mmCIF file of C-alpha atoms in Angstrom:
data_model
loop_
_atom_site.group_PDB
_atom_site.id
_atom_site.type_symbol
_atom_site.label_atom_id
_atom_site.label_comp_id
_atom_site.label_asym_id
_atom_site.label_seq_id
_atom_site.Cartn_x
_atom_site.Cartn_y
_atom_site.Cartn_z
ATOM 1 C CA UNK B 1 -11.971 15.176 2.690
ATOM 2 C CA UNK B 2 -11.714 16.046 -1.016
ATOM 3 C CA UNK B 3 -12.131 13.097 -3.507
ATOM 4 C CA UNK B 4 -8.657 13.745 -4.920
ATOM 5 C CA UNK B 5 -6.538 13.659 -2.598
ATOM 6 C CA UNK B 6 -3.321 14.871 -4.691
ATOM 7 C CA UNK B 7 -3.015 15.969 -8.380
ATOM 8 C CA UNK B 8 -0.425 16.402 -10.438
ATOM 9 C CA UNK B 9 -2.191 16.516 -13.704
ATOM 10 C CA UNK B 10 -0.852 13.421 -15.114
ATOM 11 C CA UNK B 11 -2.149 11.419 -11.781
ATOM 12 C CA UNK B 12 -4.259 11.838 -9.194
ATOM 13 C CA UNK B 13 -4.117 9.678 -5.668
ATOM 14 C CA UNK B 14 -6.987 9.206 -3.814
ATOM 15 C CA UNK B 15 -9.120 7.120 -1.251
ATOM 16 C CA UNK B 16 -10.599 4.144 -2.853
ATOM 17 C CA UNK B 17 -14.761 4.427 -3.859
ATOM 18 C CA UNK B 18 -17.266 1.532 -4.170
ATOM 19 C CA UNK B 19 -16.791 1.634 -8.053
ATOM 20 C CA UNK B 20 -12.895 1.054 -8.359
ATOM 21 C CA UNK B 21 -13.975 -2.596 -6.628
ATOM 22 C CA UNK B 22 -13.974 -4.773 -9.204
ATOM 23 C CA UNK B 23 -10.987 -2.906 -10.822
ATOM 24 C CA UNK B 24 -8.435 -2.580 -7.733
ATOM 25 C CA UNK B 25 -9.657 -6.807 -7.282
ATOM 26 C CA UNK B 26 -8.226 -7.130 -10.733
ATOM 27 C CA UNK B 27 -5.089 -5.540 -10.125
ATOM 28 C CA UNK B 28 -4.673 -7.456 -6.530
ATOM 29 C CA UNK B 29 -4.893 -10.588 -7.969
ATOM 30 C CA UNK B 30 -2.086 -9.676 -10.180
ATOM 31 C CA UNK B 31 -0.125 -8.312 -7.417
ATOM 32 C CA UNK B 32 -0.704 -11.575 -5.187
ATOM 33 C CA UNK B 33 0.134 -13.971 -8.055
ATOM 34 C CA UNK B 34 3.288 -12.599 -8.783
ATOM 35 C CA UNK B 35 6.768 -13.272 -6.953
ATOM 36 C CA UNK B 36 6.928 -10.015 -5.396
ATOM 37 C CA UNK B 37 4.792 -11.399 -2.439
ATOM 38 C CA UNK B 38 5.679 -14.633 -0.552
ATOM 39 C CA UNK B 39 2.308 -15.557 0.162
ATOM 40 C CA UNK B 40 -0.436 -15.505 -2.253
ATOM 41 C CA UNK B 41 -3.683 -14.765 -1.108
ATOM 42 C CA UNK B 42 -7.017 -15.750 -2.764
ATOM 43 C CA UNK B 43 -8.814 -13.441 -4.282
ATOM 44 C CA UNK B 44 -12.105 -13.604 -1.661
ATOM 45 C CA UNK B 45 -9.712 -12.854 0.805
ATOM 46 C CA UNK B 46 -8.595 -9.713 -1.069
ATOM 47 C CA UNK B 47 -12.305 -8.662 -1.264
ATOM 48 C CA UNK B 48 -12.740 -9.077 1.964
ATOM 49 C CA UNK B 49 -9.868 -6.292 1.838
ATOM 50 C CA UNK B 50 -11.467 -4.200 0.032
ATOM 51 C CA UNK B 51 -15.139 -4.488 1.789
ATOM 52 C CA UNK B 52 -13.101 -3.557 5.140
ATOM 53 C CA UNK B 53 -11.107 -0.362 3.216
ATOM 54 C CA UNK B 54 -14.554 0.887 1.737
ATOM 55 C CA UNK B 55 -16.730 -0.207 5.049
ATOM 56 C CA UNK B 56 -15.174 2.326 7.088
ATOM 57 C CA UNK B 57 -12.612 0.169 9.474
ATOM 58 C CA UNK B 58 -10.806 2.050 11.782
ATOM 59 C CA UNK B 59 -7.481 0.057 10.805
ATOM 60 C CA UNK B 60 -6.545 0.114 6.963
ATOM 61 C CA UNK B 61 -7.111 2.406 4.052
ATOM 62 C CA UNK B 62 -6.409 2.005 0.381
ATOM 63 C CA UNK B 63 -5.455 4.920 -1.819
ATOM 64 C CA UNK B 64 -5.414 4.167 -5.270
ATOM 65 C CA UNK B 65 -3.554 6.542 -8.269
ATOM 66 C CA UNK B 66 -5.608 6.939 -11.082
ATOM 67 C CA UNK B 67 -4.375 7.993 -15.069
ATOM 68 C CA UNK B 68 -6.441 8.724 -17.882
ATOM 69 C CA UNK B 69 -9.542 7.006 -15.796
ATOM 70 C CA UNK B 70 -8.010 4.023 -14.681
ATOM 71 C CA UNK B 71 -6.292 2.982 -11.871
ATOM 72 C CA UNK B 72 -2.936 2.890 -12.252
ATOM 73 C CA UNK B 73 -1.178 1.742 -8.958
ATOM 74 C CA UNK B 74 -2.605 1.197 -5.011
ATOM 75 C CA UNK B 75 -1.479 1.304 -1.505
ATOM 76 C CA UNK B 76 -3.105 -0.245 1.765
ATOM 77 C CA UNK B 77 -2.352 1.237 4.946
ATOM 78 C CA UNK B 78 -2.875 -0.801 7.915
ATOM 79 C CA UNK B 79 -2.937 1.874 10.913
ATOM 80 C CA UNK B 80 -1.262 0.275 14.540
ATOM 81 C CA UNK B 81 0.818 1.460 17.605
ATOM 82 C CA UNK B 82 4.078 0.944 18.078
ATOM 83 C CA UNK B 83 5.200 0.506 21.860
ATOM 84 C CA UNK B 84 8.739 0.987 20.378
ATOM 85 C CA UNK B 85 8.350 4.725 19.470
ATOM 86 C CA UNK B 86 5.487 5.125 21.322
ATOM 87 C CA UNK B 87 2.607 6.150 19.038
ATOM 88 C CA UNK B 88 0.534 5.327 15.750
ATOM 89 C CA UNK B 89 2.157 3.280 13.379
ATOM 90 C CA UNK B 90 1.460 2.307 9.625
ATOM 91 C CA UNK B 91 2.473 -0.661 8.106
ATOM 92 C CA UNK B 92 2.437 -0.500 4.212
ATOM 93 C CA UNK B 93 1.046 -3.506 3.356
ATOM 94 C CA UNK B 94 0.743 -3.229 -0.687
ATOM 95 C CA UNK B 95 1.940 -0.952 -2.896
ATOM 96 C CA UNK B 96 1.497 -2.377 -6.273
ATOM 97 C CA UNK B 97 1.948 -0.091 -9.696
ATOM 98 C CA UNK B 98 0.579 -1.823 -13.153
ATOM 99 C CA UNK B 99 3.290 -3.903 -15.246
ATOM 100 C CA UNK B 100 2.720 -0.921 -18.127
ATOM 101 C CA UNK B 101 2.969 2.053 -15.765
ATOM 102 C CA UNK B 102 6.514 0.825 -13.589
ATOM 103 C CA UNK B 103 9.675 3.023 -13.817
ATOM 104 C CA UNK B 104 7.512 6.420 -13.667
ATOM 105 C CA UNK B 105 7.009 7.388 -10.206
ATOM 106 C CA UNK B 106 3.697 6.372 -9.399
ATOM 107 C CA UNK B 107 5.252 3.926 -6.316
ATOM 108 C CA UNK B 108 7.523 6.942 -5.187
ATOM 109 C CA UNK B 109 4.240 9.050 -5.529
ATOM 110 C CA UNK B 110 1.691 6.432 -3.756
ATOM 111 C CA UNK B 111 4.627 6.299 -0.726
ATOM 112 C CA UNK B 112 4.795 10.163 -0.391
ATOM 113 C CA UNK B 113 1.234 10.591 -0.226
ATOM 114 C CA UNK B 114 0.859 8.026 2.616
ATOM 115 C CA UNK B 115 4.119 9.621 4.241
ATOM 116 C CA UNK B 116 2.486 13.232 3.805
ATOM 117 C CA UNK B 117 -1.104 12.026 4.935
ATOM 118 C CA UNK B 118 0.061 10.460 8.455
ATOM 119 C CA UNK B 119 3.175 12.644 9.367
ATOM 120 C CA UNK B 120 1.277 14.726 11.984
ATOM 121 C CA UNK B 121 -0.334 11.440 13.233
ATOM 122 C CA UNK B 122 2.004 8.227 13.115
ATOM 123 C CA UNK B 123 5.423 7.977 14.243
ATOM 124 C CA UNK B 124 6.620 5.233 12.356
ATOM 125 C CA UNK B 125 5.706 4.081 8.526
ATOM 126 C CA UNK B 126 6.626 0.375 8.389
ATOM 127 C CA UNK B 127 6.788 -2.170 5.375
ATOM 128 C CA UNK B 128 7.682 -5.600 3.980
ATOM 129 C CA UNK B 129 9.472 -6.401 1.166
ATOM 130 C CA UNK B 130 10.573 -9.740 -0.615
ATOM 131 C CA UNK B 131 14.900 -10.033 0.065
ATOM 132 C CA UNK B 132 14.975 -10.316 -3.856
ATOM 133 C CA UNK B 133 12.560 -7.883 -5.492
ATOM 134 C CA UNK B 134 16.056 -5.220 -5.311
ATOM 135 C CA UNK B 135 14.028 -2.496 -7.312
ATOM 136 C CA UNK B 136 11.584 -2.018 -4.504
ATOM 137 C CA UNK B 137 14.558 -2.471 -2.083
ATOM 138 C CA UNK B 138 16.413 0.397 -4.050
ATOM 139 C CA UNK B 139 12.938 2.903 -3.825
ATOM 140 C CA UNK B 140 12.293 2.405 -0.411
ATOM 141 C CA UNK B 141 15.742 2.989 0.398
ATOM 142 C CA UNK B 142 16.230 6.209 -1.336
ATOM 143 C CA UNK B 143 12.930 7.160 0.498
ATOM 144 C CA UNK B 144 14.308 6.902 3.683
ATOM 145 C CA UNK B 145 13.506 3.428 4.641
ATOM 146 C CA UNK B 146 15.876 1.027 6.571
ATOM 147 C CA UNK B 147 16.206 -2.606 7.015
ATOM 148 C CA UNK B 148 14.226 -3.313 11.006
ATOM 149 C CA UNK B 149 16.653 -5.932 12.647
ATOM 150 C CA UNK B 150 14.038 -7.832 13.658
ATOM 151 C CA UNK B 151 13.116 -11.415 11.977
ATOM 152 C CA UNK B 152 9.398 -11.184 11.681
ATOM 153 C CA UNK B 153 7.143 -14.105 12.499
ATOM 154 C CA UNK B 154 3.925 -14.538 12.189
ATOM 155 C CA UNK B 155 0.818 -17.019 13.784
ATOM 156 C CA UNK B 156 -2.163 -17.303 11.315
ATOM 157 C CA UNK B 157 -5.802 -17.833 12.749
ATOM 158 C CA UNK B 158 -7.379 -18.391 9.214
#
């Protein structure tokens, strides 16, 4: 696969490298910190993350977009099956876009990419979002995403 995934000439979106660790880390801190998520995860959890994205595992994948050199927004993918609709199914479980870079796209662009990349493979894309964060609720909506049905739970091992 190509390094650049997709270009537009203003940014490109492609599969996270070894070098954009300490960067994306930066940027996931951020992300966890703020009220957007409900939980906020330490930052050696979110390297262990990354390590798993850039070691190969069969079931995420980070795509980071990338402007003038620096990376500008991020996605991870978490690939599972869905019994429901009977095939491969991705859960989105980040998309973050930099405070200075919001309100131009790159979210709508990061969630296209991951739509184009598995639409021959997954029948299902699948996120979480917080019930007040209504600008991320208004994107995903006028994406094509709808509200589940189900209340989610959750069991932690760590």
């Amino acid at each position: 696969m190509p390094s650049t995934c997709y270009n537009d000439g203003m940014e490109a979106i492609r599969e996270l490298r070894p070098n954009d660790k300490t960067e994306l880390l930066d940027i996931m801190t951020e992300f966890y910190a703020s009220p957007a998520l409900i939980h906020h995860t330490p930052r050696n959890t979110l390297g262990k993350v990354v390590d798993d994205c850039l070691g190969g595992s069969p079931y995420v994948r980070c795509f980071v977009c990338e402007s003038d050199g620096r990376i500008v927004g991020y996605t991870v993918a978490a690939l599972g099956y869905s019994t429901e609709y009977g095939g491969m199914s991705v859960m989105i479980e980040d998309l973050c876009v930099v405070a200075d870079m919001r309100g131009r796209g790159i979210g709508e662009k990061l969630l296209r990419f991951v739509e184009t990349r598995y639409r021959e493979k997954a029948v299902r894309l699948r996120l979480e979002v917080e019930p007040n964060n209504a600008r991320a609720i208004s994107l995903y909506r006028k994406l094509g995403f709808g509200e589940v049905g189900y209340l989610q739970m959750s069991k932690e091992f760590i």
